[in-house]
Coordinates of C-alpha atoms in Angstrom, one line a residue:
M1 CA 37.3 82.3 -60.2
Q2 CA 39.5 79.0 -60.1
R3 CA 39.1 76.8 -57.0
P4 CA 42.3 76.2 -55.1
Q5 CA 43.6 72.8 -56.0
R6 CA 43.5 70.3 -52.9
I7 CA 46.6 68.8 -51.8
R8 CA 46.7 65.1 -52.4
I9 CA 48.5 62.2 -50.6
K10 CA 48.7 58.4 -50.8
N11 CA 46.3 57.0 -47.9
E12 CA 46.8 53.7 -46.2
S13 CA 45.7 51.5 -49.1
G14 CA 48.2 53.3 -51.4
K15 CA 45.6 55.4 -53.1
L16 CA 45.5 59.2 -53.8
Q17 CA 43.0 60.9 -52.0
S18 CA 42.3 64.8 -51.9
L19 CA 42.8 66.7 -48.4
P20 CA 39.8 68.8 -47.7
D21 CA 40.3 72.0 -45.8
G22 CA 37.9 73.9 -43.5
T23 CA 36.9 74.3 -40.0
E24 CA 33.9 72.2 -40.6
Y25 CA 36.5 69.1 -41.2
F26 CA 37.5 69.2 -37.4
Q27 CA 35.4 67.6 -34.8
D28 CA 35.3 68.2 -31.0
L29 CA 35.3 65.0 -29.4
G30 CA 35.2 66.6 -25.8
G31 CA 37.4 66.2 -22.6
S32 CA 38.8 68.7 -20.3
G33 CA 42.3 70.1 -20.3
E34 CA 44.9 71.4 -22.8
I35 CA 43.6 71.5 -26.4
L36 CA 44.8 68.6 -28.5
F37 CA 44.4 68.1 -32.1
L38 CA 44.6 64.7 -33.8
G39 CA 46.0 65.8 -37.0
L40 CA 46.3 69.5 -38.2
G41 CA 45.0 68.8 -41.7
P42 CA 46.8 70.2 -44.9
V43 CA 46.6 73.9 -43.7
P44 CA 47.3 74.2 -39.9
E45 CA 46.3 77.9 -40.0
T46 CA 42.7 76.6 -40.5
A47 CA 43.0 74.7 -37.4
L48 CA 44.6 77.5 -35.5
K49 CA 41.3 79.7 -36.4
L50 CA 39.3 77.6 -33.8
F51 CA 41.4 78.6 -30.8
P52 CA 43.1 82.0 -32.0
D53 CA 43.9 82.8 -28.2
N54 CA 45.6 79.9 -27.0
S55 CA 49.2 80.4 -26.9
T56 CA 50.1 76.5 -26.7
I57 CA 48.0 73.9 -28.7
Y58 CA 49.2 70.4 -28.6
Y59 CA 49.0 68.1 -31.8
I60 CA 49.5 64.4 -32.8
E61 CA 50.2 63.8 -36.5
C62 CA 50.4 60.4 -38.5
P63 CA 54.0 60.0 -39.6
D64 CA 52.9 59.1 -43.2
F65 CA 50.7 62.0 -43.5
E66 CA 53.5 64.1 -42.1
S67 CA 56.2 62.7 -44.6
Q68 CA 53.8 63.8 -47.6
T69 CA 52.9 67.4 -46.4
L70 CA 56.5 68.3 -45.7
S71 CA 55.6 71.8 -47.4
R72 CA 53.1 72.7 -44.6
K73 CA 54.0 75.5 -42.3
I74 CA 53.4 74.8 -38.7
P75 CA 52.3 77.8 -36.5
S76 CA 54.5 78.4 -33.8
A77 CA 51.5 78.0 -31.2
F78 CA 51.3 74.2 -32.0
K79 CA 53.4 71.8 -30.0
K80 CA 54.0 68.2 -31.2
I81 CA 53.8 65.4 -28.6
K82 CA 53.8 61.7 -28.8
P83 CA 50.8 59.2 -28.6
E84 CA 52.3 57.6 -25.6
L85 CA 51.4 60.6 -23.4
L86 CA 47.7 60.2 -24.1
S87 CA 47.5 58.1 -21.1
T88 CA 49.2 60.3 -18.7
T89 CA 47.6 63.7 -19.5
A90 CA 44.0 64.8 -20.0
H91 CA 43.1 66.7 -22.7
R92 CA 40.2 68.3 -24.8
I93 CA 40.3 66.5 -28.2
I94 CA 39.8 68.0 -31.6
L95 CA 39.9 65.5 -34.6
Y96 CA 40.5 66.2 -38.1
T97 CA 37.8 64.0 -39.3
P98 CA 39.3 62.6 -42.7
N99 CA 42.1 61.0 -40.6
K100 CA 39.7 58.2 -39.7
M101 CA 39.8 57.0 -43.5
L102 CA 43.3 58.2 -44.5
F103 CA 45.4 56.3 -42.1
P104 CA 42.9 54.1 -39.8
S105 CA 45.6 51.8 -38.5
F106 CA 47.3 54.8 -37.1
W107 CA 44.2 56.8 -35.7
G108 CA 42.1 53.9 -34.8
P109 CA 43.9 52.7 -31.6
I110 CA 44.3 56.4 -30.5
L111 CA 40.7 57.1 -30.8
A112 CA 39.7 53.8 -29.4
Q113 CA 42.1 54.7 -26.4
L114 CA 40.4 58.0 -25.8
V115 CA 36.9 57.0 -26.2
I116 CA 37.1 53.8 -23.9
R117 CA 39.0 55.8 -21.3
Q118 CA 36.1 58.4 -21.0
T119 CA 33.6 55.5 -20.8
G120 CA 35.4 53.4 -18.4
V121 CA 34.2 50.2 -19.8
N122 CA 37.3 48.7 -19.8
K123 CA 37.4 48.3 -16.0
K124 CA 34.3 46.4 -16.1
V125 CA 34.5 42.7 -15.2
R126 CA 34.5 40.6 -18.1
K127 CA 32.3 37.7 -18.3
K128 CA 32.9 34.2 -19.6
T129 CA 30.9 34.9 -22.8
V130 CA 31.5 34.9 -26.8
W131 CA 29.8 37.3 -29.1
I132 CA 29.3 35.9 -32.6
P133 CA 28.0 38.5 -35.1
G134 CA 25.5 37.4 -37.3
D135 CA 21.8 35.9 -36.6
D136 CA 20.5 32.3 -35.7
N137 CA 20.6 31.4 -39.4
S138 CA 24.0 32.6 -40.1
L139 CA 26.8 30.5 -41.6
L140 CA 27.9 28.0 -38.6
V141 CA 26.3 30.1 -35.9
P142 CA 24.1 27.2 -34.5
E143 CA 26.9 24.7 -34.6
L144 CA 29.5 27.3 -32.9
S145 CA 26.8 28.4 -30.3
K146 CA 26.3 24.7 -29.3
A147 CA 30.0 23.9 -29.1
L148 CA 30.6 27.1 -26.9
A149 CA 27.8 26.0 -24.5
H150 CA 29.4 22.5 -24.4
A151 CA 32.8 24.4 -23.5
D152 CA 31.1 26.0 -20.5
F153 CA 30.9 29.3 -22.2
T154 CA 27.8 31.5 -22.6
Y155 CA 27.1 33.2 -26.0
S156 CA 25.3 35.8 -27.7
V157 CA 24.5 36.2 -31.3
I158 CA 24.8 39.8 -32.1
D159 CA 23.3 41.8 -34.9
P160 CA 26.6 42.9 -37.0
D161 CA 24.8 46.5 -37.5
A162 CA 24.1 47.0 -34.0
M163 CA 27.8 45.8 -33.1
R164 CA 29.2 48.5 -35.2
K165 CA 26.9 51.2 -34.4
N166 CA 26.2 50.7 -30.7
L167 CA 29.4 49.1 -29.6
L168 CA 29.8 51.3 -26.6
S169 CA 26.4 50.8 -25.0
M170 CA 26.6 47.1 -25.6
L171 CA 30.0 47.0 -23.9
D172 CA 28.4 49.0 -20.9
Q173 CA 26.0 46.2 -20.6
E174 CA 28.2 43.3 -21.0
L175 CA 31.9 42.9 -21.5
P176 CA 32.4 39.5 -23.1
E177 CA 35.9 37.6 -23.0
L178 CA 35.9 37.1 -26.9
V179 CA 34.3 38.3 -30.2
L180 CA 34.2 35.3 -32.8
S181 CA 33.7 36.5 -36.4
I182 CA 33.0 34.5 -39.3
N183 CA 34.6 36.3 -42.4
F184 CA 34.9 39.6 -40.7
I185 CA 31.2 39.9 -40.0
G186 CA 30.5 42.4 -37.6
L187 CA 33.9 44.3 -38.0
D188 CA 34.2 47.5 -40.1
N189 CA 36.4 48.1 -43.0
T190 CA 38.6 50.6 -41.2
G191 CA 39.1 48.7 -37.9
E192 CA 37.0 51.0 -35.5
T193 CA 35.2 48.4 -34.0
Y194 CA 38.1 46.2 -33.6
F195 CA 40.5 48.8 -32.1
M196 CA 37.5 49.6 -29.6
L197 CA 37.0 46.0 -28.6
R198 CA 40.8 45.5 -28.0
E199 CA 41.1 48.5 -25.9
A200 CA 38.2 47.4 -23.8
G201 CA 40.3 44.2 -23.2
V202 CA 38.0 41.9 -25.5
K203 CA 39.8 39.3 -27.6
V204 CA 38.9 39.2 -31.3
V205 CA 39.5 36.2 -33.6
V206 CA 38.2 35.9 -37.3
W207 CA 37.6 32.7 -38.7
F208 CA 37.8 32.4 -42.5
V209 CA 35.7 29.7 -44.1
D210 CA 35.6 31.2 -47.4
N211 CA 38.5 32.5 -49.5
P212 CA 40.4 35.2 -47.3
F213 CA 41.4 37.5 -50.3
H214 CA 37.9 37.8 -51.5
I215 CA 36.7 38.9 -47.7
I216 CA 39.9 41.4 -47.1
S217 CA 39.5 42.8 -50.7
G218 CA 36.7 45.2 -49.2
I219 CA 39.0 46.2 -46.5
K220 CA 40.7 49.5 -46.9
S221 CA 42.9 49.4 -43.7
D222 CA 46.0 47.4 -42.6
Y223 CA 44.3 46.6 -39.4
W224 CA 43.1 43.2 -40.4
K225 CA 46.9 42.2 -40.2
Q226 CA 46.7 42.6 -36.3
V227 CA 43.6 40.4 -35.9
P228 CA 44.1 36.8 -35.1
L229 CA 43.0 34.9 -38.2
M230 CA 42.2 31.2 -38.6
V231 CA 41.6 29.9 -42.0
T232 CA 39.9 26.6 -43.1
D233 CA 42.4 26.3 -46.1
H234 CA 46.2 26.0 -44.9
W235 CA 47.1 27.1 -48.4
F236 CA 46.5 30.7 -47.6
I237 CA 48.6 30.8 -44.2
Q238 CA 52.0 31.6 -45.9
H239 CA 50.4 34.3 -48.2
L240 CA 48.5 36.3 -45.4
K241 CA 52.0 36.2 -43.5
Q242 CA 53.9 37.5 -46.5
L243 CA 51.3 40.4 -46.5
G244 CA 51.8 40.9 -42.6
S245 CA 49.3 39.1 -40.7
I246 CA 50.8 38.6 -37.2
K247 CA 49.0 35.5 -36.1
V248 CA 47.2 33.1 -38.5
E249 CA 46.5 29.2 -37.9
H250 CA 44.7 26.5 -39.8
L251 CA 41.3 25.3 -38.5
P252 CA 39.3 23.2 -40.8
L253 CA 35.6 22.9 -40.7
G254 CA 34.0 20.1 -38.6
T255 CA 30.7 18.5 -37.9
D256 CA 27.8 19.1 -35.4
P257 CA 27.6 15.5 -33.9
D258 CA 23.9 16.4 -32.5
L259 CA 22.7 17.0 -35.9
F260 CA 24.8 14.4 -37.8
N261 CA 24.8 11.1 -36.1
A262 CA 23.8 7.4 -36.9
D263 CA 20.4 7.9 -35.2
V264 CA 18.8 9.7 -38.2
V265 CA 16.1 8.3 -40.3
K266 CA 17.3 7.5 -43.8
F267 CA 16.1 9.2 -47.0
P268 CA 14.1 6.7 -49.0
M269 CA 14.9 5.3 -52.1
L270 CA 18.4 6.4 -52.3
D271 CA 20.3 3.5 -51.6
K272 CA 21.2 2.6 -54.9
R273 CA 22.0 6.1 -56.1
V274 CA 25.1 8.4 -56.4
V275 CA 23.8 11.5 -54.5
F276 CA 25.0 15.2 -54.7
V277 CA 23.6 17.9 -52.6
G278 CA 24.8 21.6 -53.6
R279 CA 24.2 24.7 -55.4
S280 CA 25.6 25.5 -58.9
S281 CA 26.6 28.9 -57.6
F282 CA 26.9 30.8 -54.1
P283 CA 24.3 33.4 -53.5
H284 CA 24.7 37.0 -54.9
K285 CA 27.6 35.7 -57.1
D286 CA 26.8 37.9 -59.8
S287 CA 27.1 41.0 -57.7
F288 CA 30.1 39.9 -56.0
F289 CA 32.0 39.4 -59.2
A290 CA 30.6 42.3 -60.8
G291 CA 32.7 43.6 -63.8
C292 CA 34.9 40.3 -63.8
T293 CA 35.4 38.5 -67.0
F294 CA 35.6 34.8 -68.1
T295 CA 36.7 34.7 -71.8
H296 CA 36.3 32.1 -74.4
K297 CA 39.9 31.7 -74.1
D298 CA 39.6 31.4 -70.3
Y299 CA 37.1 28.7 -70.8
D300 CA 39.0 26.7 -73.4
E301 CA 42.0 26.9 -71.1
A302 CA 39.9 25.7 -68.1
V303 CA 38.3 22.6 -70.2
R304 CA 42.0 21.6 -71.6
T305 CA 43.2 21.3 -68.1
I306 CA 40.4 19.6 -66.8
G307 CA 41.0 17.1 -69.5
T308 CA 44.4 16.5 -68.2
G309 CA 42.9 15.5 -64.6
T310 CA 43.9 19.0 -63.2
K311 CA 41.6 21.1 -61.3
P312 CA 42.2 24.9 -62.4
D313 CA 41.9 26.1 -58.9
F314 CA 42.5 29.5 -57.5
E315 CA 46.3 28.7 -57.0
W316 CA 46.3 27.7 -60.7
W317 CA 44.6 30.8 -61.8
A318 CA 46.9 33.1 -59.7
K319 CA 49.8 31.6 -61.5
R320 CA 48.3 31.9 -65.0
D321 CA 47.2 35.4 -64.1
M322 CA 50.5 36.4 -62.7
L323 CA 48.7 37.8 -59.9
H324 CA 51.7 38.5 -57.4
K325 CA 49.8 40.7 -54.9
F326 CA 46.7 39.5 -53.4
W327 CA 45.8 42.8 -51.4
P328 CA 44.9 45.5 -51.4
G329 CA 42.7 45.9 -54.4
R330 CA 40.1 44.1 -56.2
K331 CA 42.2 42.5 -58.9
V332 CA 42.1 39.1 -56.8
R333 CA 38.3 38.9 -57.5
E334 CA 39.1 38.6 -61.3
T335 CA 41.1 35.5 -60.6
G336 CA 38.7 34.2 -58.0
F337 CA 35.8 34.6 -60.6
R338 CA 37.9 32.6 -63.3
A339 CA 38.4 29.8 -60.5
E340 CA 34.8 30.0 -59.6
Q341 CA 33.7 29.5 -63.3
S342 CA 36.3 26.8 -63.9
G343 CA 34.6 25.3 -60.7
L344 CA 31.4 24.9 -62.3
L345 CA 33.0 23.2 -65.2
W346 CA 34.9 20.8 -62.7
R347 CA 31.8 19.8 -60.8
S348 CA 29.6 19.4 -64.0
C349 CA 32.3 17.0 -65.5
I350 CA 32.4 14.8 -62.1
L351 CA 28.6 15.0 -61.9
N352 CA 28.0 13.7 -65.5
A353 CA 30.7 11.1 -65.1
A354 CA 28.4 9.8 -62.4
G355 CA 26.0 8.7 -65.3
E356 CA 22.3 7.8 -64.9
N357 CA 22.7 6.7 -61.4
L358 CA 23.0 10.3 -60.3
T359 CA 20.4 12.1 -58.0
L360 CA 21.1 15.7 -57.4
F361 CA 19.3 18.0 -54.9
G362 CA 20.0 21.5 -55.9
D363 CA 19.0 24.7 -57.7
E364 CA 17.8 25.2 -61.3
G365 CA 21.1 26.4 -62.7
W366 CA 22.2 22.7 -62.7
K367 CA 19.7 21.8 -65.5
K368 CA 21.9 24.0 -67.9
Q369 CA 24.9 21.9 -67.0
L370 CA 24.1 18.4 -66.6
T371 CA 22.5 15.5 -68.6
S372 CA 21.0 13.8 -65.5
T373 CA 17.2 14.1 -65.3
D374 CA 16.8 13.1 -61.8
I375 CA 17.5 17.0 -60.4
R376 CA 15.3 17.6 -57.2
P377 CA 14.9 21.0 -55.3
P378 CA 17.1 22.2 -52.6
V379 CA 16.9 21.0 -49.3
D380 CA 17.4 22.4 -45.7
Y381 CA 20.8 21.6 -44.2
Y382 CA 19.5 21.3 -40.7
T383 CA 16.4 19.1 -41.6
A384 CA 16.6 16.8 -44.6
L385 CA 20.2 16.8 -45.3
P386 CA 21.3 14.4 -42.5
S387 CA 18.7 12.0 -43.8
I388 CA 19.9 12.2 -47.5
Y389 CA 23.3 11.5 -46.3
A390 CA 22.6 8.6 -44.4
G391 CA 20.3 7.0 -47.0
A392 CA 22.3 7.7 -50.1
G393 CA 24.3 4.8 -51.7
I394 CA 27.0 7.0 -52.3
N395 CA 27.5 10.7 -51.5
L396 CA 29.6 12.9 -53.9
N397 CA 32.0 15.7 -52.9
M398 CA 33.6 18.3 -54.9
T399 CA 35.7 20.9 -53.4
S400 CA 35.3 24.7 -54.3
P401 CA 38.4 25.6 -56.5
L402 CA 38.4 28.9 -54.5
L403 CA 40.0 26.8 -51.7
P404 CA 43.0 25.1 -53.2
C405 CA 43.5 22.8 -50.1
G406 CA 40.2 23.2 -48.6
L407 CA 37.6 20.9 -47.5
T408 CA 33.7 21.3 -47.3
Q409 CA 31.1 20.2 -44.6
R410 CA 30.4 17.2 -46.5
N411 CA 33.9 15.8 -45.7
F412 CA 32.9 15.7 -42.2
D413 CA 29.0 15.6 -42.1
V414 CA 28.6 12.4 -44.4
W415 CA 30.8 10.2 -42.5
A416 CA 29.3 11.3 -38.9
V417 CA 25.8 10.0 -40.2
G418 CA 27.3 6.7 -41.3
G419 CA 27.4 7.6 -44.9
L420 CA 29.9 7.0 -47.5
L421 CA 31.6 9.8 -49.2
L422 CA 33.6 9.9 -52.5
T423 CA 35.5 13.2 -52.9
D424 CA 37.8 14.9 -55.4
Y425 CA 41.4 14.9 -53.9
T426 CA 42.7 17.8 -52.2
P427 CA 45.9 18.4 -50.3
G428 CA 43.4 19.4 -47.3
L429 CA 42.4 15.8 -46.8
S430 CA 45.9 15.4 -45.3
I431 CA 44.5 15.9 -41.9
F432 CA 43.0 12.5 -42.3
P433 CA 45.0 9.1 -42.4
D434 CA 46.2 8.6 -45.9
E435 CA 45.0 5.0 -46.2
L436 CA 41.7 6.0 -45.6
V437 CA 41.8 8.9 -48.0
Q438 CA 43.2 6.6 -50.8
E439 CA 40.1 4.5 -50.6
C440 CA 37.7 7.2 -51.3
S441 CA 39.1 9.9 -53.3
F442 CA 39.5 10.4 -56.9
I443 CA 41.9 12.6 -59.0
S444 CA 40.1 13.2 -62.3
P445 CA 36.3 12.9 -63.3
D446 CA 37.0 9.6 -65.3
E447 CA 38.0 7.9 -62.3
L448 CA 34.8 8.2 -60.6
P449 CA 32.6 5.7 -62.4
A450 CA 34.9 2.4 -61.6
L451 CA 35.2 3.9 -57.8
C452 CA 31.4 4.0 -57.6
D453 CA 31.2 0.5 -59.3
K454 CA 33.7 -0.7 -56.5
F455 CA 31.5 0.6 -53.4
M456 CA 28.1 -0.6 -55.1
T457 CA 29.3 -4.2 -55.5
L458 CA 31.2 -4.3 -52.4
P459 CA 28.7 -3.4 -49.4
K460 CA 31.0 -4.8 -46.8
L461 CA 33.8 -2.7 -47.7
K462 CA 31.4 0.3 -47.7
K463 CA 30.1 -0.6 -44.2
S464 CA 33.8 -1.1 -42.9
L465 CA 35.2 2.2 -44.3
S466 CA 32.1 4.2 -43.2
K467 CA 32.7 2.7 -39.5
F468 CA 36.2 3.7 -39.6
W469 CA 35.6 7.3 -40.7
R470 CA 32.7 7.8 -38.7
N471 CA 34.7 7.0 -35.4
L472 CA 37.5 9.2 -36.6
I473 CA 35.2 12.1 -37.2
L474 CA 33.3 12.0 -34.2
K475 CA 36.7 11.7 -32.1
K476 CA 38.8 14.4 -33.6
H477 CA 36.7 16.7 -36.1
T478 CA 33.7 17.9 -34.3
Y479 CA 33.0 21.6 -33.6
H480 CA 33.5 20.6 -30.0
N481 CA 37.1 19.9 -31.1
R482 CA 37.3 23.1 -33.1
I483 CA 36.3 25.3 -30.4
T484 CA 38.8 23.8 -28.0
N485 CA 41.5 24.5 -30.6
L486 CA 40.3 28.2 -31.0
L487 CA 40.3 29.0 -27.4
N488 CA 43.8 27.6 -27.2
F489 CA 44.6 29.8 -30.2
I490 CA 43.5 33.1 -28.6
Q491 CA 45.3 32.4 -25.1

């Protein structure tokens, strides 16, 4: 016997998805009053079987779902109502469960309203507290925690899985003023957590410190467009807005003045060396870019472009790949992988240009790329790194090509400890005075040796420049400054 063919519709992400039918796909969410279905599914007669004796049953339907299932016959017992009436009338709620994945941006706010109203957590008094999803070792959590305390906020570092799974009980214990997520950590892919927080009156902001399109490539819902976003690289702002982001602004990285300051003890025997501290690739790179390719042709193009003094960054590869749509889908990771592989070539060229005077602290992967023999093991950011930056004759910085106009922590941390930084040029440096940027930046790898020689032979210039930079960084570019900007952004 041939199984009946299921109806297929395009979901919120534009992908075809089958609509399962059966009473088991309806969930009773409780409540009292008239029966209200949140979606009737592909065969409304199936929903009617659950309450065959009711003469009137109310329902809400997603317009996108409705427009694609016009052939459905709605039994006369069903009466359609608008979502706005939920706040005025009590109902017993029945959910067609596939809706949560089909059109999460439509159903998420409705479900959040119903659940939060039942619990009453939105009536609790909000505390001047910020939740940061992650753990004490997560990216930027220590720096942001201290900066929040400096701004007279209490903070809680929240386990991301616990926030997604136990959000209602956590909100019942404490209603924070703000959830600050780095790279969408702690928020789920359909927006359920975000809508619950919003309905409870909790503000949410996401700070992208990596390529935003890599992060949202895993999100299946439009909901991310409603979340206030901040980006460390201003290049992405126009592209996020074109996709529909309603609120996005630039917030660069900064430095922690308690950790990076002029009082740190200098690392010995580095004062005549050109020093670089960094990995050859980011953790779990292979799994993140699984299935992506970097062909011999791609390699040759990257090498040829670098030879002209141009960094083949994400913007360059997006144009070359004719990538016109950054979301939805994972194609953006193909472009990102080629930019990442090009970045390894770019950094290798610069490090090799530093010559025999280079000392590198990093992983074993560098030994396959460099001619330098002074490659040392990785160091901890919060212990040895400030001393290395302070003790180095010259510190090198190469910006990730995944961020066309981005900066790195080195652009702030090195100067904060009184060190000297030479960096490849990126438009992101425009947040600093142009006369300072010109002194210590280079366009192509072949410019680096002369620049190194200049500062090694002119110690007074080096000292003077370091002092100007340090004063600037500590005045305008600490995480205290960034938190002030962020709090102003969410008002």
